[in-house]
JSON list of C-alpha atoms in Angstrom, two decimals:
[
{"chain": "M", "resi": 582, "resn": "MET", "atom": "CA", "xyz": [127.58, 135.28, 141.99]},
{"chain": "M", "resi": 583, "resn": "ARG", "atom": "CA", "xyz": [124.20, 133.63, 142.18]},
{"chain": "M", "resi": 584, "resn": "THR", "atom": "CA", "xyz": [122.92, 135.77, 139.29]},
{"chain": "M", "resi": 585, "resn": "ALA", "atom": "CA", "xyz": [125.89, 134.86, 137.09]},
{"chain": "M", "resi": 586, "resn": "GLU", "atom": "CA", "xyz": [125.42, 131.16, 137.86]},
{"chain": "M", "resi": 587, "resn": "HIS", "atom": "CA", "xyz": [121.68, 131.45, 137.20]},
{"chain": "M", "resi": 588, "resn": "ASN", "atom": "CA", "xyz": [122.37, 133.20, 133.86]},
{"chain": "M", "resi": 589, "resn": "ARG", "atom": "CA", "xyz": [124.81, 130.46, 132.80]},
{"chain": "M", "resi": 590, "resn": "THR", "atom": "CA", "xyz": [122.31, 127.76, 133.69]},
{"chain": "M", "resi": 591, "resn": "PHE", "atom": "CA", "xyz": [119.51, 129.55, 131.87]},
{"chain": "M", "resi": 592, "resn": "ARG", "atom": "CA", "xyz": [121.74, 130.13, 128.82]},
{"chain": "M", "resi": 593, "resn": "ALA", "atom": "CA", "xyz": [122.60, 126.42, 128.77]},
{"chain": "M", "resi": 594, "resn": "ALA", "atom": "CA", "xyz": [118.88, 125.55, 128.88]},
{"chain": "M", "resi": 595, "resn": "VAL", "atom": "CA", "xyz": [118.14, 127.92, 125.98]},
{"chain": "M", "resi": 596, "resn": "ILE", "atom": "CA", "xyz": [121.00, 126.44, 123.94]},
{"chain": "M", "resi": 597, "resn": "ALA", "atom": "CA", "xyz": [119.76, 122.91, 124.70]},
{"chain": "M", "resi": 598, "resn": "MET", "atom": "CA", "xyz": [116.22, 123.79, 123.56]},
{"chain": "M", "resi": 599, "resn": "VAL", "atom": "CA", "xyz": [117.49, 125.48, 120.39]},
{"chain": "M", "resi": 600, "resn": "ALA", "atom": "CA", "xyz": [119.70, 122.46, 119.69]},
{"chain": "M", "resi": 601, "resn": "CYS", "atom": "CA", "xyz": [116.74, 120.13, 120.28]},
{"chain": "M", "resi": 602, "resn": "ASN", "atom": "CA", "xyz": [114.50, 121.99, 117.85]},
{"chain": "M", "resi": 603, "resn": "GLY", "atom": "CA", "xyz": [117.16, 123.12, 115.38]},
{"chain": "M", "resi": 604, "resn": "LEU", "atom": "CA", "xyz": [118.98, 119.83, 115.02]},
{"chain": "M", "resi": 605, "resn": "PHE", "atom": "CA", "xyz": [115.87, 117.63, 115.11]},
{"chain": "M", "resi": 606, "resn": "LEU", "atom": "CA", "xyz": [113.98, 119.69, 112.54]},
{"chain": "M", "resi": 607, "resn": "ALA", "atom": "CA", "xyz": [116.98, 120.13, 110.23]},
{"chain": "M", "resi": 608, "resn": "ALA", "atom": "CA", "xyz": [117.93, 116.44, 110.45]},
{"chain": "M", "resi": 609, "resn": "ASN", "atom": "CA", "xyz": [114.35, 115.37, 109.83]},
{"chain": "M", "resi": 610, "resn": "GLY", "atom": "CA", "xyz": [114.17, 117.69, 106.82]},
{"chain": "M", "resi": 611, "resn": "ILE", "atom": "CA", "xyz": [117.40, 116.32, 105.38]},
{"chain": "M", "resi": 612, "resn": "PHE", "atom": "CA", "xyz": [116.15, 112.76, 105.93]},
{"chain": "M", "resi": 613, "resn": "MET", "atom": "CA", "xyz": [112.90, 113.62, 104.11]},
{"chain": "M", "resi": 614, "resn": "LEU", "atom": "CA", "xyz": [114.79, 115.21, 101.21]},
{"chain": "M", "resi": 615, "resn": "LEU", "atom": "CA", "xyz": [117.38, 112.46, 100.77]},
{"chain": "M", "resi": 616, "resn": "ALA", "atom": "CA", "xyz": [115.31, 109.35, 101.47]},
{"chain": "M", "resi": 617, "resn": "PRO", "atom": "CA", "xyz": [111.62, 110.22, 101.22]},
{"chain": "M", "resi": 618, "resn": "LEU", "atom": "CA", "xyz": [110.38, 106.62, 100.89]},
{"chain": "M", "resi": 619, "resn": "THR", "atom": "CA", "xyz": [112.51, 105.40, 103.80]},
{"chain": "M", "resi": 620, "resn": "TRP", "atom": "CA", "xyz": [111.27, 108.34, 105.89]},
{"chain": "M", "resi": 621, "resn": "TYR", "atom": "CA", "xyz": [107.65, 107.57, 104.92]},
{"chain": "M", "resi": 622, "resn": "GLU", "atom": "CA", "xyz": [107.99, 103.89, 105.82]},
{"chain": "M", "resi": 623, "resn": "SER", "atom": "CA", "xyz": [109.99, 104.32, 109.04]},
{"chain": "M", "resi": 624, "resn": "VAL", "atom": "CA", "xyz": [108.23, 107.14, 110.90]},
{"chain": "M", "resi": 625, "resn": "PRO", "atom": "CA", "xyz": [105.38, 105.72, 113.00]},
{"chain": "M", "resi": 626, "resn": "GLY", "atom": "CA", "xyz": [101.94, 106.77, 111.81]},
{"chain": "M", "resi": 627, "resn": "VAL", "atom": "CA", "xyz": [102.99, 108.37, 108.54]},
{"chain": "M", "resi": 628, "resn": "THR", "atom": "CA", "xyz": [101.72, 105.49, 106.41]},
{"chain": "M", "resi": 629, "resn": "ASP", "atom": "CA", "xyz": [98.30, 105.98, 108.06]},
{"chain": "M", "resi": 630, "resn": "THR", "atom": "CA", "xyz": [98.02, 109.48, 106.55]},
{"chain": "M", "resi": 631, "resn": "GLY", "atom": "CA", "xyz": [97.74, 108.39, 102.93]},
{"chain": "M", "resi": 632, "resn": "ALA", "atom": "CA", "xyz": [99.69, 106.97, 100.04]},
{"chain": "M", "resi": 633, "resn": "PHE", "atom": "CA", "xyz": [103.36, 107.79, 99.59]},
{"chain": "M", "resi": 634, "resn": "ASN", "atom": "CA", "xyz": [103.91, 111.00, 97.65]},
{"chain": "M", "resi": 635, "resn": "GLN", "atom": "CA", "xyz": [107.59, 111.76, 97.10]},
{"chain": "M", "resi": 636, "resn": "HIS", "atom": "CA", "xyz": [106.92, 115.35, 96.08]},
{"chain": "M", "resi": 637, "resn": "PHE", "atom": "CA", "xyz": [104.85, 116.05, 99.20]},
{"chain": "M", "resi": 638, "resn": "VAL", "atom": "CA", "xyz": [107.40, 114.44, 101.55]},
{"chain": "M", "resi": 639, "resn": "ARG", "atom": "CA", "xyz": [110.19, 116.51, 100.00]},
{"chain": "M", "resi": 640, "resn": "ASP", "atom": "CA", "xyz": [108.09, 119.71, 100.15]},
{"chain": "M", "resi": 641, "resn": "ILE", "atom": "CA", "xyz": [107.62, 119.20, 103.88]},
{"chain": "M", "resi": 642, "resn": "GLY", "atom": "CA", "xyz": [111.30, 118.21, 104.16]},
{"chain": "M", "resi": 643, "resn": "ILE", "atom": "CA", "xyz": [112.28, 121.63, 102.81]},
{"chain": "M", "resi": 644, "resn": "ILE", "atom": "CA", "xyz": [110.03, 123.27, 105.41]},
{"chain": "M", "resi": 645, "resn": "GLN", "atom": "CA", "xyz": [111.48, 121.14, 108.22]},
{"chain": "M", "resi": 646, "resn": "LEU", "atom": "CA", "xyz": [115.05, 121.96, 107.15]},
{"chain": "M", "resi": 647, "resn": "LEU", "atom": "CA", "xyz": [114.29, 125.69, 107.03]},
{"chain": "M", "resi": 648, "resn": "LEU", "atom": "CA", "xyz": [112.57, 125.59, 110.43]},
{"chain": "M", "resi": 649, "resn": "GLY", "atom": "CA", "xyz": [115.62, 123.93, 111.95]},
{"chain": "M", "resi": 650, "resn": "LEU", "atom": "CA", "xyz": [117.92, 126.49, 110.36]},
{"chain": "M", "resi": 651, "resn": "ALA", "atom": "CA", "xyz": [115.71, 129.32, 111.65]},
{"chain": "M", "resi": 652, "resn": "PHE", "atom": "CA", "xyz": [116.26, 128.18, 115.23]},
{"chain": "M", "resi": 653, "resn": "ILE", "atom": "CA", "xyz": [120.00, 127.71, 114.75]},
{"chain": "M", "resi": 654, "resn": "VAL", "atom": "CA", "xyz": [120.51, 131.03, 112.94]},
{"chain": "M", "resi": 655, "resn": "GLY", "atom": "CA", "xyz": [118.36, 132.78, 115.56]},
{"chain": "M", "resi": 656, "resn": "LEU", "atom": "CA", "xyz": [120.68, 131.54, 118.27]},
{"chain": "M", "resi": 657, "resn": "LEU", "atom": "CA", "xyz": [123.76, 132.75, 116.40]},
{"chain": "M", "resi": 658, "resn": "ARG", "atom": "CA", "xyz": [122.27, 136.11, 115.29]},
{"chain": "M", "resi": 659, "resn": "PRO", "atom": "CA", "xyz": [120.38, 137.68, 118.19]},
{"chain": "M", "resi": 660, "resn": "GLU", "atom": "CA", "xyz": [119.29, 140.68, 116.09]},
{"chain": "M", "resi": 661, "resn": "GLN", "atom": "CA", "xyz": [117.29, 138.31, 113.84]},
{"chain": "M", "resi": 662, "resn": "ARG", "atom": "CA", "xyz": [116.21, 135.89, 116.56]},
{"chain": "M", "resi": 663, "resn": "ILE", "atom": "CA", "xyz": [112.65, 137.02, 117.25]},
{"chain": "M", "resi": 664, "resn": "GLY", "atom": "CA", "xyz": [111.59, 137.20, 113.59]},
{"chain": "M", "resi": 665, "resn": "LEU", "atom": "CA", "xyz": [113.08, 133.81, 112.79]},
{"chain": "M", "resi": 666, "resn": "TRP", "atom": "CA", "xyz": [111.72, 132.09, 115.87]},
{"chain": "M", "resi": 667, "resn": "VAL", "atom": "CA", "xyz": [108.24, 133.64, 115.58]},
{"chain": "M", "resi": 668, "resn": "ALA", "atom": "CA", "xyz": [107.90, 132.53, 111.94]},
{"chain": "M", "resi": 669, "resn": "ALA", "atom": "CA", "xyz": [109.16, 129.01, 112.66]},
{"chain": "M", "resi": 670, "resn": "THR", "atom": "CA", "xyz": [107.04, 128.66, 115.78]},
{"chain": "M", "resi": 671, "resn": "LEU", "atom": "CA", "xyz": [103.86, 129.82, 114.06]},
{"chain": "M", "resi": 672, "resn": "TRP", "atom": "CA", "xyz": [104.27, 127.10, 111.46]},
{"chain": "M", "resi": 673, "resn": "LEU", "atom": "CA", "xyz": [105.00, 124.50, 114.15]},
{"chain": "M", "resi": 674, "resn": "ILE", "atom": "CA", "xyz": [101.92, 125.56, 116.16]},
{"chain": "M", "resi": 675, "resn": "ALA", "atom": "CA", "xyz": [99.72, 125.44, 113.05]},
{"chain": "M", "resi": 676, "resn": "HIS", "atom": "CA", "xyz": [101.09, 121.98, 112.24]},
{"chain": "M", "resi": 677, "resn": "GLY", "atom": "CA", "xyz": [100.43, 120.78, 115.78]},
{"chain": "M", "resi": 678, "resn": "LEU", "atom": "CA", "xyz": [96.89, 122.16, 115.74]},
{"chain": "M", "resi": 679, "resn": "PHE", "atom": "CA", "xyz": [96.27, 120.50, 112.39]},
{"chain": "M", "resi": 680, "resn": "HIS", "atom": "CA", "xyz": [97.18, 117.13, 113.93]},
{"chain": "M", "resi": 681, "resn": "VAL", "atom": "CA", "xyz": [94.79, 117.78, 116.83]},
{"chain": "M", "resi": 682, "resn": "TRP", "atom": "CA", "xyz": [92.05, 118.83, 114.39]},
{"chain": "M", "resi": 683, "resn": "GLU", "atom": "CA", "xyz": [92.48, 115.59, 112.44]},
{"chain": "M", "resi": 684, "resn": "VAL", "atom": "CA", "xyz": [91.78, 113.67, 115.65]},
{"chain": "M", "resi": 685, "resn": "ALA", "atom": "CA", "xyz": [88.86, 115.93, 116.57]},
{"chain": "M", "resi": 686, "resn": "VAL", "atom": "CA", "xyz": [87.07, 115.34, 113.24]},
{"chain": "M", "resi": 687, "resn": "GLY", "atom": "CA", "xyz": [87.81, 111.61, 113.14]},
{"chain": "M", "resi": 688, "resn": "ILE", "atom": "CA", "xyz": [90.47, 111.53, 110.40]},
{"chain": "M", "resi": 689, "resn": "SER", "atom": "CA", "xyz": [93.05, 110.16, 112.86]},
{"chain": "M", "resi": 690, "resn": "ALA", "atom": "CA", "xyz": [92.63, 108.03, 115.96]},
{"chain": "M", "resi": 691, "resn": "PRO", "atom": "CA", "xyz": [93.14, 109.64, 119.38]},
{"chain": "M", "resi": 692, "resn": "SER", "atom": "CA", "xyz": [96.27, 107.49, 119.74]},
{"chain": "M", "resi": 693, "resn": "ALA", "atom": "CA", "xyz": [97.91, 109.74, 117.13]},
{"chain": "M", "resi": 694, "resn": "ILE", "atom": "CA", "xyz": [98.33, 112.58, 119.66]},
{"chain": "M", "resi": 695, "resn": "PRO", "atom": "CA", "xyz": [100.69, 110.78, 122.08]},
{"chain": "M", "resi": 696, "resn": "ARG", "atom": "CA", "xyz": [102.37, 108.95, 119.20]},
{"chain": "M", "resi": 697, "resn": "ASP", "atom": "CA", "xyz": [103.12, 112.20, 117.35]},
{"chain": "M", "resi": 698, "resn": "PHE", "atom": "CA", "xyz": [103.78, 114.37, 120.42]},
{"chain": "M", "resi": 699, "resn": "ALA", "atom": "CA", "xyz": [107.60, 114.32, 120.36]},
{"chain": "M", "resi": 700, "resn": "ALA", "atom": "CA", "xyz": [107.80, 115.13, 116.65]},
{"chain": "M", "resi": 701, "resn": "VAL", "atom": "CA", "xyz": [104.83, 117.50, 116.30]},
{"chain": "M", "resi": 702, "resn": "GLN", "atom": "CA", "xyz": [103.61, 119.20, 119.48]},
{"chain": "M", "resi": 703, "resn": "LEU", "atom": "CA", "xyz": [106.90, 119.26, 121.41]},
{"chain": "M", "resi": 704, "resn": "PRO", "atom": "CA", "xyz": [108.81, 121.32, 118.79]},
{"chain": "M", "resi": 705, "resn": "ALA", "atom": "CA", "xyz": [105.90, 123.81, 118.82]},
{"chain": "M", "resi": 706, "resn": "LEU", "atom": "CA", "xyz": [106.00, 124.06, 122.61]},
{"chain": "M", "resi": 707, "resn": "ILE", "atom": "CA", "xyz": [109.78, 124.47, 122.63]},
{"chain": "M", "resi": 708, "resn": "GLY", "atom": "CA", "xyz": [109.49, 127.10, 119.91]},
{"chain": "M", "resi": 709, "resn": "ALA", "atom": "CA", "xyz": [106.87, 129.00, 121.92]},
{"chain": "M", "resi": 710, "resn": "VAL", "atom": "CA", "xyz": [109.01, 128.96, 125.07]},
{"chain": "M", "resi": 711, "resn": "LEU", "atom": "CA", "xyz": [112.09, 130.11, 123.16]},
{"chain": "M", "resi": 712, "resn": "THR", "atom": "CA", "xyz": [110.19, 132.85, 121.33]},
{"chain": "M", "resi": 713, "resn": "LEU", "atom": "CA", "xyz": [108.59, 134.19, 124.50]},
{"chain": "M", "resi": 714, "resn": "TRP", "atom": "CA", "xyz": [112.00, 134.13, 126.21]},
{"chain": "M", "resi": 715, "resn": "ALA", "atom": "CA", "xyz": [113.58, 136.05, 123.31]},
{"chain": "M", "resi": 716, "resn": "ILE", "atom": "CA", "xyz": [110.82, 138.68, 123.31]},
{"chain": "M", "resi": 717, "resn": "ARG", "atom": "CA", "xyz": [111.08, 139.12, 127.09]},
{"chain": "M", "resi": 718, "resn": "ARG", "atom": "CA", "xyz": [114.87, 139.32, 126.91]},
{"chain": "M", "resi": 719, "resn": "ASP", "atom": "CA", "xyz": [114.74, 142.03, 124.24]},
{"chain": "M", "resi": 720, "resn": "ARG", "atom": "CA", "xyz": [112.23, 144.04, 126.30]},
{"chain": "M", "resi": 721, "resn": "VAL", "atom": "CA", "xyz": [114.44, 143.81, 129.40]},
{"chain": "M", "resi": 722, "resn": "ILE", "atom": "CA", "xyz": [117.49, 144.91, 127.42]},
{"chain": "M", "resi": 723, "resn": "GLU", "atom": "CA", "xyz": [115.51, 147.78, 125.90]},
{"chain": "M", "resi": 724, "resn": "ARG", "atom": "CA", "xyz": [114.35, 148.95, 129.35]},
{"chain": "M", "resi": 725, "resn": "ILE", "atom": "CA", "xyz": [117.92, 148.83, 130.69]},
{"chain": "M", "resi": 726, "resn": "LEU", "atom": "CA", "xyz": [119.26, 150.81, 127.72]},
{"chain": "M", "resi": 727, "resn": "THR", "atom": "CA", "xyz": [116.45, 153.38, 127.99]},
{"chain": "M", "resi": 728, "resn": "ARG", "atom": "CA", "xyz": [117.06, 153.76, 131.73]},
{"chain": "M", "resi": 729, "resn": "ASN", "atom": "CA", "xyz": [120.81, 154.20, 131.17]},
{"chain": "M", "resi": 730, "resn": "LEU", "atom": "CA", "xyz": [120.23, 156.79, 128.44]},
{"chain": "M", "resi": 731, "resn": "GLN", "atom": "CA", "xyz": [117.91, 158.72, 130.74]},
{"chain": "M", "resi": 732, "resn": "ARG", "atom": "CA", "xyz": [120.44, 158.57, 133.59]},
{"chain": "M", "resi": 733, "resn": "GLU", "atom": "CA", "xyz": [123.20, 159.69, 131.25]},
{"chain": "M", "resi": 734, "resn": "ALA", "atom": "CA", "xyz": [121.09, 162.61, 130.02]},
{"chain": "M", "resi": 735, "resn": "LYS", "atom": "CA", "xyz": [120.58, 163.67, 133.64]},
{"chain": "M", "resi": 736, "resn": "GLY", "atom": "CA", "xyz": [124.34, 163.44, 134.24]},
{"chain": "M", "resi": 737, "resn": "GLU", "atom": "CA", "xyz": [124.01, 160.48, 136.60]},
{"chain": "M", "resi": 738, "resn": "LEU", "atom": "CA", "xyz": [126.35, 158.30, 134.49]},
{"chain": "M", "resi": 739, "resn": "PRO", "atom": "CA", "xyz": [129.86, 159.13, 133.33]}
]
């Protein structure tokens, strides 16, 4: 019983993390696509990165929307999960590192890191945790299936 309860709790945590990343990224992307100037003016720190460029904001909005959809589709389609989550997470990690680099070379103030954390580094961290979980889960399932096939071949299973 404890294992079943643990699995339900863990599954709920995974769904919550996917919802956090998927819904936040998709909603942010939609916001960027539909109201780029409002997004530019209302997100803290964005105006410090340069002049408003509607095309650029919408380009990144498309990326954000697709990243969010990658997490959501990966939850719903386990056979595609790892590929979708790896691709999305790699972009999120690169984006997070780019923000850190900007601070390191003096383009942005150090205060940008905590200010941007929830929208930049946190989705990358969540993506990494989810991706590692998905890879580990697939390996465990593969080991179980291989073990069962071997036992069946030896006549140990009906």
